[in-house]
PDB file of C-alpha atoms in Angstrom:
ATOM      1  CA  UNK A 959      23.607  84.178 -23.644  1.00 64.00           C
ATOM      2  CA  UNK A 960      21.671  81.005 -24.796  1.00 77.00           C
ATOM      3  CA  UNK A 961      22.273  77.686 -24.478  1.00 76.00           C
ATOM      4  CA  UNK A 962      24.135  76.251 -27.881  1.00 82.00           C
ATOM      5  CA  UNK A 963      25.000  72.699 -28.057  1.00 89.00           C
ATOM      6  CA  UNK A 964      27.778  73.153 -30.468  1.00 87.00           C
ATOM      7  CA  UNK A 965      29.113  75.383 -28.032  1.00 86.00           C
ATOM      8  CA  UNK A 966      29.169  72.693 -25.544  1.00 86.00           C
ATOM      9  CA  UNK A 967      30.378  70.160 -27.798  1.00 89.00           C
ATOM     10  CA  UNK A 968      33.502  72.446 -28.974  1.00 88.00           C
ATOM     11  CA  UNK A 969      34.568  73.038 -24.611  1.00 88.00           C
ATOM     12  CA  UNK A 970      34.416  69.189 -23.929  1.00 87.00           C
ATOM     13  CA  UNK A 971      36.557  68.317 -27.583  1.00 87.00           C
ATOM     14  CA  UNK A 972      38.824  71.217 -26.317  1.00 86.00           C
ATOM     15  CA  UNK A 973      39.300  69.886 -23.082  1.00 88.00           C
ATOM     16  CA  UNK A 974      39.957  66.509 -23.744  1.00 83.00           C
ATOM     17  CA  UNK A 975      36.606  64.986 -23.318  1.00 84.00           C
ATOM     18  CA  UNK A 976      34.753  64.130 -20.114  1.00 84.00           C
ATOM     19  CA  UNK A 977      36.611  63.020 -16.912  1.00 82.00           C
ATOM     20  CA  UNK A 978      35.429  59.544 -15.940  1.00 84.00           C
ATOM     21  CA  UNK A 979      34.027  58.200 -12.857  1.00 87.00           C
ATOM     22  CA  UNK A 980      36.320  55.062 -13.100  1.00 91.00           C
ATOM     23  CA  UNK A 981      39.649  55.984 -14.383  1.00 93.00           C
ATOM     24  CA  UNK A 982      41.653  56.406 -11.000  1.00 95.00           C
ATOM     25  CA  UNK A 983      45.186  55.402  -8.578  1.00 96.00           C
ATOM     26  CA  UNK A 984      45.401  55.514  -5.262  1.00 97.00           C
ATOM     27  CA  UNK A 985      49.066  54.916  -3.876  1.00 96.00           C
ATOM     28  CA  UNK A 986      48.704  54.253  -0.111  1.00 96.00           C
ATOM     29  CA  UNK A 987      51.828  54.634   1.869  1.00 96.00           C
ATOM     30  CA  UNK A 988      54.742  51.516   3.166  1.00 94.00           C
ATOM     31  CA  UNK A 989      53.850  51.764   6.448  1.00 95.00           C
ATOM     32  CA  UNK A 990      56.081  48.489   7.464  1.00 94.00           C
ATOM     33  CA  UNK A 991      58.287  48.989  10.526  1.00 94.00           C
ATOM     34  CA  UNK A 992      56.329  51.690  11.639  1.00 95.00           C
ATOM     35  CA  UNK A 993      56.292  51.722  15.532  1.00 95.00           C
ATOM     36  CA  UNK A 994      53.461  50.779  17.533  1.00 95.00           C
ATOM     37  CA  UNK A 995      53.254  52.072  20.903  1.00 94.00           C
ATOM     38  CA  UNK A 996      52.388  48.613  22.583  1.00 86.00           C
ATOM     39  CA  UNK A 997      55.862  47.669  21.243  1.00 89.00           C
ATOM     40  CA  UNK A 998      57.323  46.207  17.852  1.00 92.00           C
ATOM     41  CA  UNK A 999      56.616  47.416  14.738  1.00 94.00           C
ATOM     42  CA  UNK A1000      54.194  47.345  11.289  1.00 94.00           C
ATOM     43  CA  UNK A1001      54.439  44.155   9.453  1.00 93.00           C
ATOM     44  CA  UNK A1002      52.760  43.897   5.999  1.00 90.00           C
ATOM     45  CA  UNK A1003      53.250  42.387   2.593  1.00 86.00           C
ATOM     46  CA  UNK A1004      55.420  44.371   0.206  1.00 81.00           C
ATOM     47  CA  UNK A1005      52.928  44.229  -2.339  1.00 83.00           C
ATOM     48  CA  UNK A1006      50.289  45.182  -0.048  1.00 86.00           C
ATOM     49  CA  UNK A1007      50.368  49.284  -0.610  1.00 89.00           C
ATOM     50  CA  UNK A1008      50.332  48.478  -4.261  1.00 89.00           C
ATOM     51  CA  UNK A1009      47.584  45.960  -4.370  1.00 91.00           C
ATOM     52  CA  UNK A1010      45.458  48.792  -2.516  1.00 93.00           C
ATOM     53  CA  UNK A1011      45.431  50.414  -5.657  1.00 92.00           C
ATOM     54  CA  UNK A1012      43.711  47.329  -7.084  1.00 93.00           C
ATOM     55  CA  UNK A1013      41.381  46.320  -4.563  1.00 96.00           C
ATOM     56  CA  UNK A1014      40.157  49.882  -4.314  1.00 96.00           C
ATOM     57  CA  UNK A1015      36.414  50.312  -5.964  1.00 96.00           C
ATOM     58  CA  UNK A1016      36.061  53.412  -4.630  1.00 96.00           C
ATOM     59  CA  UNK A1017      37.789  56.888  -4.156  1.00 97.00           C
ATOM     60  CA  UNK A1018      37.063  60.482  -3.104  1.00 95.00           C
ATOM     61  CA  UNK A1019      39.151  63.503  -3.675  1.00 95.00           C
ATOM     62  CA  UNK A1020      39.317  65.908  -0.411  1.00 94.00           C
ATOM     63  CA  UNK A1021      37.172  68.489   0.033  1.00 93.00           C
ATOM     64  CA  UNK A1022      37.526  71.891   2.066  1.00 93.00           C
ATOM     65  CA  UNK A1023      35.415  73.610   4.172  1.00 93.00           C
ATOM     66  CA  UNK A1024      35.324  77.164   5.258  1.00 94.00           C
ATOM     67  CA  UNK A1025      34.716  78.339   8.611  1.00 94.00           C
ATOM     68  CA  UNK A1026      32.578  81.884   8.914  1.00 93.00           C
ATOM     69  CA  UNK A1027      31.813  84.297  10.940  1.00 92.00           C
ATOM     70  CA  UNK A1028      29.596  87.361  10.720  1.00 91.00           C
ATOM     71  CA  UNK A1029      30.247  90.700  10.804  1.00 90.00           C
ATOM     72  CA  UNK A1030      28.419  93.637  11.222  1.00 87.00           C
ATOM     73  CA  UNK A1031      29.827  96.565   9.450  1.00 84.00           C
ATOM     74  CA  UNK A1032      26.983  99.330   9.959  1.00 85.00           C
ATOM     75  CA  UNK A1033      23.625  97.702   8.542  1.00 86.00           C
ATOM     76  CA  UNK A1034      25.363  95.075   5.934  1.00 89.00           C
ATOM     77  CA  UNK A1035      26.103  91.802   7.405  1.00 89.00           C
ATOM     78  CA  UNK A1036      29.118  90.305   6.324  1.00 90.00           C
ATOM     79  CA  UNK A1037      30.323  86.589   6.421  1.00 92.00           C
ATOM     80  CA  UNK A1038      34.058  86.651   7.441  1.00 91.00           C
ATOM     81  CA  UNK A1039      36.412  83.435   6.810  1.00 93.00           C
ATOM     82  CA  UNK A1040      38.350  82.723   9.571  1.00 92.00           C
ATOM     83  CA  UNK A1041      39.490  79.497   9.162  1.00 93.00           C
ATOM     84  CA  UNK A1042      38.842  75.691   7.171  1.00 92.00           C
ATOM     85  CA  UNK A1043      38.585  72.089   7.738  1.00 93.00           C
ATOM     86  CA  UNK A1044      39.122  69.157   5.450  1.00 94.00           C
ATOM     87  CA  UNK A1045      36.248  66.664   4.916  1.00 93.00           C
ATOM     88  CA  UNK A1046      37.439  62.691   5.775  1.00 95.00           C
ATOM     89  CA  UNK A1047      37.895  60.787   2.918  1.00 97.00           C
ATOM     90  CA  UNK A1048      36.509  57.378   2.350  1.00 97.00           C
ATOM     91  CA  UNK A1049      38.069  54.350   0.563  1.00 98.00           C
ATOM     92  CA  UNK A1050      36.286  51.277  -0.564  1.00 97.00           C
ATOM     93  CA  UNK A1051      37.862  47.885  -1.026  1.00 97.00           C
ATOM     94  CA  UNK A1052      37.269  44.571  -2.461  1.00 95.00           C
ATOM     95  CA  UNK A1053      38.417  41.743   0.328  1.00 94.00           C
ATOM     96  CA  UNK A1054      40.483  39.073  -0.844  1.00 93.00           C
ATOM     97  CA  UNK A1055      40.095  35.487   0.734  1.00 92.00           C
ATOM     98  CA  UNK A1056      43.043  36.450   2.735  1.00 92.00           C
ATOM     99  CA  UNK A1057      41.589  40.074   4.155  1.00 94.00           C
ATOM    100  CA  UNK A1058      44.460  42.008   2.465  1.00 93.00           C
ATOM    101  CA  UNK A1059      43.333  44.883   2.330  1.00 95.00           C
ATOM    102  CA  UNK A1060      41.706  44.318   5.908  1.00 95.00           C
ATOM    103  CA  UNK A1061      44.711  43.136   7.428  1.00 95.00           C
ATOM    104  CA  UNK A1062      46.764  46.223   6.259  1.00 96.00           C
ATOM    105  CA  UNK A1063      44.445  48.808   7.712  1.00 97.00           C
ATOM    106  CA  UNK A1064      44.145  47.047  11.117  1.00 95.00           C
ATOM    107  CA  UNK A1065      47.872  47.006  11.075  1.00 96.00           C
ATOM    108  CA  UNK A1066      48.009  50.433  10.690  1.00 97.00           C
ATOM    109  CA  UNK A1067      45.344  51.009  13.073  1.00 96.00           C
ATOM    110  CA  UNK A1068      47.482  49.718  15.542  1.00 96.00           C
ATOM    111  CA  UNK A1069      50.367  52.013  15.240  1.00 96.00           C
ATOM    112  CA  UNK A1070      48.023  54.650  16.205  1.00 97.00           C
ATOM    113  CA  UNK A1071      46.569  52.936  19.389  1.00 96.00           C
ATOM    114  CA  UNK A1072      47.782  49.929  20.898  1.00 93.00           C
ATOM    115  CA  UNK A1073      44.856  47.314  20.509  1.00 91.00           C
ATOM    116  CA  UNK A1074      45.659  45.853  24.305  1.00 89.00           C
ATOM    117  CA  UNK A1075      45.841  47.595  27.771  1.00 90.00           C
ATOM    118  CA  UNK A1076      47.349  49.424  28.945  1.00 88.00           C
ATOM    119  CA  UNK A1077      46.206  51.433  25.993  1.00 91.00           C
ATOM    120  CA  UNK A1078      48.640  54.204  24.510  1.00 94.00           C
ATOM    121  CA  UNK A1079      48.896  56.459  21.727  1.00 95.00           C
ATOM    122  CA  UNK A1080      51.398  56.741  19.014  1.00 95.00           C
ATOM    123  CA  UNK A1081      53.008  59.609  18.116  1.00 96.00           C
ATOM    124  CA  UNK A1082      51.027  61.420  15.074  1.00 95.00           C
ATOM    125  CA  UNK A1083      54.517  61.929  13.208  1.00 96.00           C
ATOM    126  CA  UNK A1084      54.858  58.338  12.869  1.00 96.00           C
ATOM    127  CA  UNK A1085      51.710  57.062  11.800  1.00 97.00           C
ATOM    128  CA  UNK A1086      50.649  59.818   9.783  1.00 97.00           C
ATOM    129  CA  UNK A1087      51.543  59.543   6.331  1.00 97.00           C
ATOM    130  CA  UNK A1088      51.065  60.510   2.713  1.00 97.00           C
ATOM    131  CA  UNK A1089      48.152  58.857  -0.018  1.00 97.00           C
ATOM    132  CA  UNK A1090      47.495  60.376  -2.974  1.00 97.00           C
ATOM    133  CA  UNK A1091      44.705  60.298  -5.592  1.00 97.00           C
ATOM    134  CA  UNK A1092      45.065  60.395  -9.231  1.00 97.00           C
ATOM    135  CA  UNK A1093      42.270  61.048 -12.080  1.00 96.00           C
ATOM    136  CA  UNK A1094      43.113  59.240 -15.107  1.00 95.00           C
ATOM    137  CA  UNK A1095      41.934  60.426 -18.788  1.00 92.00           C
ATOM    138  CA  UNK A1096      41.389  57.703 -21.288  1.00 89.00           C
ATOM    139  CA  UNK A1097      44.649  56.810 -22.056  1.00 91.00           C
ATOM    140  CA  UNK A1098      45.638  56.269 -18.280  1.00 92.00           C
ATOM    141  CA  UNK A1099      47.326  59.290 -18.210  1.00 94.00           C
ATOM    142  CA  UNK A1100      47.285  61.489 -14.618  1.00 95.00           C
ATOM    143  CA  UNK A1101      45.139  64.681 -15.068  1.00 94.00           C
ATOM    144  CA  UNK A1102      44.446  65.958 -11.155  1.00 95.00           C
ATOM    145  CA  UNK A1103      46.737  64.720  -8.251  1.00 97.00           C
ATOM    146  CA  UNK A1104      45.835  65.267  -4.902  1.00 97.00           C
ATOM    147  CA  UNK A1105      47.945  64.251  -2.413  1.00 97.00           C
ATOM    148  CA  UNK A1106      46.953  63.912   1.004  1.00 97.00           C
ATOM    149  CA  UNK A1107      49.661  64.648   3.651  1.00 97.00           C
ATOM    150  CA  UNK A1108      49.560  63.489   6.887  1.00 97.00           C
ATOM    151  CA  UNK A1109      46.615  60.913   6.730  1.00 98.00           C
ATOM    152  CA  UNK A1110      45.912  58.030   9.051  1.00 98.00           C
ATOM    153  CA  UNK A1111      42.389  55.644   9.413  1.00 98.00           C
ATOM    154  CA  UNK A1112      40.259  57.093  11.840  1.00 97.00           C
ATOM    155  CA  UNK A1113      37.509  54.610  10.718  1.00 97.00           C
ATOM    156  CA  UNK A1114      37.371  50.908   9.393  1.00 97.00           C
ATOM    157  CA  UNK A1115      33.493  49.782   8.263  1.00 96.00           C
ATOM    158  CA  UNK A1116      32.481  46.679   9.982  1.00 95.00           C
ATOM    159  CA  UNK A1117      31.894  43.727   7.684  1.00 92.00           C
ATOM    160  CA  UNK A1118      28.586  41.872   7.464  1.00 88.00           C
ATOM    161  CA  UNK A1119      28.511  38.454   7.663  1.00 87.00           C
ATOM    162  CA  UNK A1120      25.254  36.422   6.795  1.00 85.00           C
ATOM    163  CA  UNK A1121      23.952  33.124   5.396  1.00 85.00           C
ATOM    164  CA  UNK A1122      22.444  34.281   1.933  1.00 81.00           C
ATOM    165  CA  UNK A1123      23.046  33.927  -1.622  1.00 75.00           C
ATOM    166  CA  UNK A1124      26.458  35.223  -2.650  1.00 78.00           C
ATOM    167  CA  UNK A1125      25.705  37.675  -4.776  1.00 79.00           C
ATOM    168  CA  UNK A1126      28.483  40.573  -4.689  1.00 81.00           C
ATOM    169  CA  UNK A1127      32.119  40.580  -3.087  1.00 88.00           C
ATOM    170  CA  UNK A1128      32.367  41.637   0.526  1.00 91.00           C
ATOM    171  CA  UNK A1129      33.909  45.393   0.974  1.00 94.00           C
ATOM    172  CA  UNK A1130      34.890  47.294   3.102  1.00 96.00           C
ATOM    173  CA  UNK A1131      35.214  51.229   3.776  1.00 97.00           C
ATOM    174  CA  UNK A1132      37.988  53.015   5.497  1.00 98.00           C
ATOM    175  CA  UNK A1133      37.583  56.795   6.388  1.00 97.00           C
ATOM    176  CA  UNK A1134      41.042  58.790   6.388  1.00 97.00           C
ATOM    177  CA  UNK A1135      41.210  62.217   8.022  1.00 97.00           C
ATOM    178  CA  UNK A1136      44.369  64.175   6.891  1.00 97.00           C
ATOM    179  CA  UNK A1137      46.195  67.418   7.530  1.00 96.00           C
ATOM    180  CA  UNK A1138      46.537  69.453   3.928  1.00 95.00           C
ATOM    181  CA  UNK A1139      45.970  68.320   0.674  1.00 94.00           C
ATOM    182  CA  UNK A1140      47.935  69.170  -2.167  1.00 94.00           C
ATOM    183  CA  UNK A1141      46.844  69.887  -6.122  1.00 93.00           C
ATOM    184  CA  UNK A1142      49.737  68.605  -8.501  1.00 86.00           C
TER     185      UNK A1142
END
């Protein structure tokens, strides 16, 4: 078969177009009164899960993994799956003057591990929540969900300080590792 551009042209018109780079939602999760295992719970804003969403310039969709093995079977080598694992997912936000976004993931952070000694862990059933990412088509309309179930921070980026120029908005990255992900 040969290459046509007509025939390429007629797919993308028949499937709505190209999917953009920039058309996206992220919901993260209410994670206020959350328990921390130094004591108390998760304080944050209200409007800080849904501001996320805003403040995020970045988003990746999960990927999978499969683990193999090889098997001999006479002379022909096979490669066996016996398993998966999910890549982490990274998030990049715009900071605010008032660390918003900064402020929410350190919170969180700290309903995983208690930030003081004695040091303790959480339990992974409270901390661990849902966030799910949306691609958006041109009208804003949801085209591929994937929700991420039982995700916590395992990572936040440190943030550079200096005495140049401003030039761009300080960001930050925060890597999420996760149980499942599901397609909607």
């Amino acid at each position: 078969m040969t290459f046509s551009t007509d025939t390429l042209r007629t797919l993308i018109n028949d499937q709505n177009g190209l999917a953009s780079n920039n058309r996206f939602r992220v919901i993260f999760p209410d994670i206020s009164g959350t328990p921390k295992p130094g004591g108390g719970t998760a304080k944050v804003d209200a409007d800080s899960p849904r501001a996320l969403n805003s403040l995020c310039t970045s988003a990746r969709f999960p990927g999978k993994n499969f683990n193999l093995l090889e098997r001999g079977i006479g002379m022909e080598q096979l490669k066996i799956v016996n398993g998966f694992t999910f890549t982490e997912v990274a998030f990049t936000f715009y900071l605010t003057n008032n660390y918003s976004a900064r402020k929410y993931f350190q919170e969180w952070t700290e309903t995983i591990a208690s930030p003081t000694p004695p040091y303790s862990a959480g339990f992974h059933n409270n901390y661990a929540k849902s966030i799910s990412v949306t691609q958006l088509d041109k009208l804003g309309e949801p085209v591929y969900v994937a929700e991420m179930t039982k995700a916590y921070p395992t990572s936040i980026s440190e943030i550079e300080l200096n005495n140049q120029a401003q030039s761009a908005a300080l960001e930050m990255t925060v890597s999420m590792t996760f149980a499942n992900f599901l397609i909607k």
